[in-house]
Amino acid sequence: MSSAQPLTLTSVTAATARGACYHCGLPNPANTRFEEVIDGKLQQFCCPACQMVCGAIYDAGLEGFYERTPPDIKLTPPSDIPKDLALYDLDEVQAEFVGELAREREIHLLVEGIHCAACVWLIERALNHTPGVHGAQVNLADKRLKVRWDNELTRLSGIIKRLARIGYAAVPYDPAAAEGAVKQQNRALLFRMAFAGFTMMNLLWISIALYNGADQSEFRELFHWVGFALATPTLLYSGYPFFRNAWTGLKQAHLAMDLPIAIGAGVTYLYSVYVTLWQPELGEVYYDTVVNFLFVILVGRYLEAISRRQAIASTQRLLDLQPRGAAVLRDNEEVLLPIRAIKPGDMVLVKPGDRIPVDGVITEGHSSLDESMLSGEAIPVTKTRGDHAAAGTLNIDSALTIMVVGVLRNTSLGRIIHLVEEAQTSKAPVQRIADRIVPWFVAITLSLAVAAFLYWLNTGFEIALMAATAVLIITCPCAFGMATPMSIVSATGLGAQHGILIKNGSVLETFSHIDHVVFDKTGTLTEGRMRVENIAAMEGQQENALLAVAAAIEKYSEHGIAGAIVNAAKTRGLALADASDIENRPGYGIKGKVGNDLVLIGTYAWLAQHDVPTNPELGQQTTQYESKGTTCVHIAVNGSETGLIAIADTLRPDAKALIKTLRANNIPVTMLSGDRRQVVDAVAGQLGGMHTIAEVLPQDKERVILELQKNGAKVAMVGDGVNDAPALMRADVGIALGSGTEVSGESADIVLMTNELDKVRLAMQLSKRTLRTIRQNIGISIAYNIVMVPLAMAALVTPLVAAISMPVSSLLVIGNAARIRTFFTEDNK
């Protein structure tokens, strides 16, 4: 393993060669030297912090960080460790950022100093080898780190110190702070652009004079020096990012994306300086060209930054829905508290016109809520006592008192924001192609520029220089890099606004290739609000007595059928006896003792397993009910079938239209159900017909999906229950309805915030639109380079025109991706 020797500090004279810091690349100080033996070689550093960090990285065996750091990335000296780190170990402080104050905790940290994939590798590797840390995942896009750790084995302050030792400053993530960092970067870019614009306008007057004959007068040299005075600070300040990245890359034998721009600007400037100093008769200066294309490139990059920020603004709009404070009722008095200070169990008063600040249950009041942020539907929903209210929804009519159930990340809004952020930072498989193409761009660009220069050199040095410069500037790999992420960001943000939560960008590509859709029946194609339609009792049995016995057993089950039976008994005012020896078997039924009687409730197969003979009379009634799509639950007492309960469910109003649309698109549809064949076929007939698989046990649903996949199908599974979770995970794309359980939602790739099945169609069309946009964006970038590069090599494009053209491809990609936002305003809705 590499080694780091004891630190030394040596005074040297000002004449000592300065060199660059081994860690961050900044110039070393003139009068002091920080040295350390790294991997058998004496290395120099700009400060003790860089020296310490580098030593820690090598001592930990993480020296691969330097090999993985792209040369166009400039590291910065590590920040100071906050003095109040111990405060982050307090539960009262962590409660603001940690979802659950259990032994294992999870937090998002905003990390300063993350520059590239090498930083991601270093942080994740260092933390994952730290005792007590169970997981570390870095989000390069927004410089965030998600950490899971055992709070009894390590402390949050220890994790932050560990990050500091390898050169990164971290604090708990605050969306406002992250937004501020983006604004600061854009502001710095704006300043450089404004400076270049100011000098460009002044240089225009010089250029006009030279182009109108001043280059032949006694003022020729004066105008050249004025141009030099204006262009030099512009090149050093506005052009500094390009030269910095290019130089860093060259030091490590890597061709950075800014290298062609730096070469083009630098060579043109140096030639102009040559003409200014030696004043050859035929030479011309191109200070205006240097400043103009720097200005135009900076304008393009600033517009790109603004456009990207607008494209991902969906997350910020969701964050804006979360009120910062709420009126909490304490001793019948309203106390305005910040949202982080509110806890489950508090009572919150929400006045008309205010947004609901928390997830909770309405305890007083009657009002209408605008839940469009959850469902995408603008029709207000009536809410009254006992109903659930979600954070971010708008109270319209009258005041409500709400008992808090969840706050911040533990609300529906918080979970939506989390899912959107995760999806926006993910990659689709098609992006890997673009990622492989981009690194070749710079080498090809340099080769083409050299070829153009050599070709035109015999015609004239200036023509050769301008042609080569134009080639260097006009080639643009940026559009390739943005083709996929911009489309994914736009699509996932738009979907979230309309009640379609897409958990991962790769789902968009996979969903567009789906060729088979499988639906669970109960709660998916049907509303899942089961009700007792009829009770058939054998002679000598009373309906109410039979229902009461069944409800006494079913009250111990959470199945929808059980709920329907218990509700029917309560509606009739029946007293439910106590039951014992309960045994529940999913997919078959339930049994138990009521008094001294052994009661079986369930399917014919359940009765057969207990050697209970079926009653022919009840069998005829079963056939009649099942032919209408009604489920029959059979009841046996002490080994004899005594009756049945017919359970009805209602088809969702948009189910038939969705099935028709899928069939029209030649997509096979299958219905899965644990119900008997007759019931499932009857429901399928009501929906226009489809392939059905009946009497499927919960544990076998996954096997059905697997069999379809083995036959070559790309399967999407739509479900809502706990027993659908394995099948949702097995499917190529799992879709959970809004009425589904938390388990099914966690297992799915797409979560529909409402029970509208039509959103399955919209999600599929959105995925196809997104993939089409990604391909269009890649095509735009390729077409741009195919057209513009030959024109530049033919000396038909000046460097200024090239500078104007270069950002165009990136802006076209951004604009094309932004067109996805019109998806729901077109004929898709």
mmCIF file with all atom_site columns, C-alpha atoms in Angstrom, residues 615-706:
data_model
loop_
_atom_site.group_PDB
_atom_site.id
_atom_site.type_symbol
_atom_site.label_atom_id
_atom_site.label_alt_id
_atom_site.label_comp_id
_atom_site.label_asym_id
_atom_site.label_entity_id
_atom_site.label_seq_id
_atom_site.pdbx_PDB_ins_code
_atom_site.Cartn_x
_atom_site.Cartn_y
_atom_site.Cartn_z
_atom_site.occupancy
_atom_site.B_iso_or_equiv
_atom_site.pdbx_formal_charge
_atom_site.auth_seq_id
_atom_site.auth_comp_id
_atom_site.auth_asym_id
_atom_site.auth_atom_id
_atom_site.pdbx_PDB_model_num
ATOM 1  C CA . ASN A 1 615 ? -74.426 -28.859 -1.061  1.00 0.00 ? 615 ASN A CA 1
ATOM 2  C CA . PRO A 1 616 ? -75.992 -29.250 -4.566  1.00 0.00 ? 616 PRO A CA 1
ATOM 3  C CA . GLU A 1 617 ? -78.614 -26.578 -3.929  1.00 0.00 ? 617 GLU A CA 1
ATOM 4  C CA . LEU A 1 618 ? -75.975 -24.044 -2.858  1.00 0.00 ? 618 LEU A CA 1
ATOM 5  C CA . GLY A 1 619 ? -73.874 -25.169 -5.832  1.00 0.00 ? 619 GLY A CA 1
ATOM 6  C CA . GLN A 1 620 ? -76.613 -24.113 -8.266  1.00 0.00 ? 620 GLN A CA 1
ATOM 7  C CA . GLN A 1 621 ? -76.874 -20.698 -6.622  1.00 0.00 ? 621 GLN A CA 1
ATOM 8  C CA . THR A 1 622 ? -73.083 -20.362 -6.747  1.00 0.00 ? 622 THR A CA 1
ATOM 9  C CA . THR A 1 623 ? -73.125 -20.944 -10.499 1.00 0.00 ? 623 THR A CA 1
ATOM 10 C CA . GLN A 1 624 ? -75.790 -18.259 -10.966 1.00 0.00 ? 624 GLN A CA 1
ATOM 11 C CA . TYR A 1 625 ? -73.907 -15.662 -8.932  1.00 0.00 ? 625 TYR A CA 1
ATOM 12 C CA . GLU A 1 626 ? -70.515 -16.408 -10.464 1.00 0.00 ? 626 GLU A CA 1
ATOM 13 C CA . SER A 1 627 ? -71.903 -16.091 -13.997 1.00 0.00 ? 627 SER A CA 1
ATOM 14 C CA . LYS A 1 628 ? -72.600 -12.446 -13.133 1.00 0.00 ? 628 LYS A CA 1
ATOM 15 C CA . GLY A 1 629 ? -69.121 -11.847 -11.767 1.00 0.00 ? 629 GLY A CA 1
ATOM 16 C CA . THR A 1 630 ? -70.123 -12.108 -8.118  1.00 0.00 ? 630 THR A CA 1
ATOM 17 C CA . THR A 1 631 ? -67.792 -13.883 -5.678  1.00 0.00 ? 631 THR A CA 1
ATOM 18 C CA . CYS A 1 632 ? -69.260 -16.531 -3.394  1.00 0.00 ? 632 CYS A CA 1
ATOM 19 C CA . VAL A 1 633 ? -67.930 -17.234 0.104   1.00 0.00 ? 633 VAL A CA 1
ATOM 20 C CA . HIS A 1 634 ? -68.981 -20.626 1.472   1.00 0.00 ? 634 HIS A CA 1
ATOM 21 C CA . ILE A 1 635 ? -69.718 -21.254 5.141   1.00 0.00 ? 635 ILE A CA 1
ATOM 22 C CA . ALA A 1 636 ? -69.537 -24.629 6.888   1.00 0.00 ? 636 ALA A CA 1
ATOM 23 C CA . VAL A 1 637 ? -70.311 -25.329 10.535  1.00 0.00 ? 637 VAL A CA 1
ATOM 24 C CA . ASN A 1 638 ? -69.165 -28.539 12.188  1.00 0.00 ? 638 ASN A CA 1
ATOM 25 C CA . GLY A 1 639 ? -68.402 -30.253 8.882   1.00 0.00 ? 639 GLY A CA 1
ATOM 26 C CA . SER A 1 640 ? -71.582 -29.285 7.027   1.00 0.00 ? 640 SER A CA 1
ATOM 27 C CA . GLU A 1 641 ? -72.081 -26.501 4.457   1.00 0.00 ? 641 GLU A CA 1
ATOM 28 C CA . THR A 1 642 ? -74.750 -24.218 5.846   1.00 0.00 ? 642 THR A CA 1
ATOM 29 C CA . GLY A 1 643 ? -74.847 -21.311 3.401   1.00 0.00 ? 643 GLY A CA 1
ATOM 30 C CA . LEU A 1 644 ? -72.993 -18.810 1.250   1.00 0.00 ? 644 LEU A CA 1
ATOM 31 C CA . ILE A 1 645 ? -72.511 -15.075 1.102   1.00 0.00 ? 645 ILE A CA 1
ATOM 32 C CA . ALA A 1 646 ? -72.457 -13.387 -2.317  1.00 0.00 ? 646 ALA A CA 1
ATOM 33 C CA . ILE A 1 647 ? -69.878 -10.560 -2.429  1.00 0.00 ? 647 ILE A CA 1
ATOM 34 C CA . ALA A 1 648 ? -70.147 -7.993  -5.224  1.00 0.00 ? 648 ALA A CA 1
ATOM 35 C CA . ASP A 1 649 ? -67.612 -5.460  -6.445  1.00 0.00 ? 649 ASP A CA 1
ATOM 36 C CA . THR A 1 650 ? -67.926 -2.663  -9.008  1.00 0.00 ? 650 THR A CA 1
ATOM 37 C CA . LEU A 1 651 ? -65.778 -2.234  -12.088 1.00 0.00 ? 651 LEU A CA 1
ATOM 38 C CA . ARG A 1 652 ? -63.821 0.996   -12.253 1.00 0.00 ? 652 ARG A CA 1
ATOM 39 C CA . PRO A 1 653 ? -65.532 3.352   -14.705 1.00 0.00 ? 653 PRO A CA 1
ATOM 40 C CA . ASP A 1 654 ? -62.448 3.762   -16.906 1.00 0.00 ? 654 ASP A CA 1
ATOM 41 C CA . ALA A 1 655 ? -61.370 0.095   -16.869 1.00 0.00 ? 655 ALA A CA 1
ATOM 42 C CA . LYS A 1 656 ? -63.224 -0.883  -20.046 1.00 0.00 ? 656 LYS A CA 1
ATOM 43 C CA . ALA A 1 657 ? -61.834 2.091   -22.007 1.00 0.00 ? 657 ALA A CA 1
ATOM 44 C CA . LEU A 1 658 ? -58.268 1.270   -20.928 1.00 0.00 ? 658 LEU A CA 1
ATOM 45 C CA . ILE A 1 659 ? -58.563 -2.382  -21.965 1.00 0.00 ? 659 ILE A CA 1
ATOM 46 C CA . LYS A 1 660 ? -60.014 -1.304  -25.310 1.00 0.00 ? 660 LYS A CA 1
ATOM 47 C CA . THR A 1 661 ? -57.127 1.140   -25.874 1.00 0.00 ? 661 THR A CA 1
ATOM 48 C CA . LEU A 1 662 ? -54.502 -1.491  -25.079 1.00 0.00 ? 662 LEU A CA 1
ATOM 49 C CA . ARG A 1 663 ? -56.094 -4.009  -27.428 1.00 0.00 ? 663 ARG A CA 1
ATOM 50 C CA . ALA A 1 664 ? -56.304 -1.348  -30.151 1.00 0.00 ? 664 ALA A CA 1
ATOM 51 C CA . ASN A 1 665 ? -52.542 -0.907  -29.785 1.00 0.00 ? 665 ASN A CA 1
ATOM 52 C CA . ASN A 1 666 ? -52.064 -4.684  -30.165 1.00 0.00 ? 666 ASN A CA 1
ATOM 53 C CA . ILE A 1 667 ? -50.888 -5.082  -26.565 1.00 0.00 ? 667 ILE A CA 1
ATOM 54 C CA . PRO A 1 668 ? -52.077 -8.382  -25.027 1.00 0.00 ? 668 PRO A CA 1
ATOM 55 C CA . VAL A 1 669 ? -53.887 -8.042  -21.699 1.00 0.00 ? 669 VAL A CA 1
ATOM 56 C CA . THR A 1 670 ? -54.153 -10.643 -18.934 1.00 0.00 ? 670 THR A CA 1
ATOM 57 C CA . MET A 1 671 ? -56.281 -10.576 -15.779 1.00 0.00 ? 671 MET A CA 1
ATOM 58 C CA . LEU A 1 672 ? -54.942 -12.329 -12.667 1.00 0.00 ? 672 LEU A CA 1
ATOM 59 C CA . SER A 1 673 ? -57.241 -13.291 -9.818  1.00 0.00 ? 673 SER A CA 1
ATOM 60 C CA . GLY A 1 674 ? -57.609 -15.711 -6.966  1.00 0.00 ? 674 GLY A CA 1
ATOM 61 C CA . ASP A 1 675 ? -61.341 -15.930 -7.719  1.00 0.00 ? 675 ASP A CA 1
ATOM 62 C CA . ARG A 1 676 ? -62.961 -18.912 -9.373  1.00 0.00 ? 676 ARG A CA 1
ATOM 63 C CA . ARG A 1 677 ? -62.803 -19.267 -13.153 1.00 0.00 ? 677 ARG A CA 1
ATOM 64 C CA . GLN A 1 678 ? -66.498 -18.428 -13.661 1.00 0.00 ? 678 GLN A CA 1
ATOM 65 C CA . VAL A 1 679 ? -66.227 -15.137 -11.751 1.00 0.00 ? 679 VAL A CA 1
ATOM 66 C CA . VAL A 1 680 ? -63.052 -14.036 -13.521 1.00 0.00 ? 680 VAL A CA 1
ATOM 67 C CA . ASP A 1 681 ? -64.406 -14.896 -16.977 1.00 0.00 ? 681 ASP A CA 1
ATOM 68 C CA . ALA A 1 682 ? -67.601 -12.980 -16.222 1.00 0.00 ? 682 ALA A CA 1
ATOM 69 C CA . VAL A 1 683 ? -65.649 -9.861  -15.252 1.00 0.00 ? 683 VAL A CA 1
ATOM 70 C CA . ALA A 1 684 ? -63.461 -10.230 -18.346 1.00 0.00 ? 684 ALA A CA 1
ATOM 71 C CA . GLY A 1 685 ? -66.615 -10.408 -20.476 1.00 0.00 ? 685 GLY A CA 1
ATOM 72 C CA . GLN A 1 686 ? -67.881 -7.156  -18.958 1.00 0.00 ? 686 GLN A CA 1
ATOM 73 C CA . LEU A 1 687 ? -64.587 -5.532  -19.958 1.00 0.00 ? 687 LEU A CA 1
ATOM 74 C CA . GLY A 1 688 ? -64.791 -6.713  -23.561 1.00 0.00 ? 688 GLY A CA 1
ATOM 75 C CA . GLY A 1 689 ? -62.841 -9.941  -23.159 1.00 0.00 ? 689 GLY A CA 1
ATOM 76 C CA . MET A 1 690 ? -59.236 -10.743 -22.373 1.00 0.00 ? 690 MET A CA 1
ATOM 77 C CA . HIS A 1 691 ? -56.991 -13.605 -21.376 1.00 0.00 ? 691 HIS A CA 1
ATOM 78 C CA . THR A 1 692 ? -57.638 -14.660 -17.768 1.00 0.00 ? 692 THR A CA 1
ATOM 79 C CA . ILE A 1 693 ? -55.738 -16.690 -15.185 1.00 0.00 ? 693 ILE A CA 1
ATOM 80 C CA . ALA A 1 694 ? -58.033 -17.621 -12.303 1.00 0.00 ? 694 ALA A CA 1
ATOM 81 C CA . GLU A 1 695 ? -57.666 -19.237 -8.897  1.00 0.00 ? 695 GLU A CA 1
ATOM 82 C CA . VAL A 1 696 ? -54.081 -17.969 -8.576  1.00 0.00 ? 696 VAL A CA 1
ATOM 83 C CA . LEU A 1 697 ? -52.713 -18.096 -5.061  1.00 0.00 ? 697 LEU A CA 1
ATOM 84 C CA . PRO A 1 698 ? -50.968 -14.909 -3.857  1.00 0.00 ? 698 PRO A CA 1
ATOM 85 C CA . GLN A 1 699 ? -47.566 -16.563 -3.838  1.00 0.00 ? 699 GLN A CA 1
ATOM 86 C CA . ASP A 1 700 ? -48.053 -17.762 -7.443  1.00 0.00 ? 700 ASP A CA 1
ATOM 87 C CA . LYS A 1 701 ? -48.641 -14.335 -9.031  1.00 0.00 ? 701 LYS A CA 1
ATOM 88 C CA . GLU A 1 702 ? -44.913 -13.780 -9.372  1.00 0.00 ? 702 GLU A CA 1
ATOM 89 C CA . ARG A 1 703 ? -44.556 -17.164 -11.072 1.00 0.00 ? 703 ARG A CA 1
ATOM 90 C CA . VAL A 1 704 ? -47.154 -16.165 -13.686 1.00 0.00 ? 704 VAL A CA 1
ATOM 91 C CA . ILE A 1 705 ? -45.190 -13.003 -14.513 1.00 0.00 ? 705 ILE A CA 1
ATOM 92 C CA . LEU A 1 706 ? -41.973 -15.017 -14.758 1.00 0.00 ? 706 LEU A CA 1
#
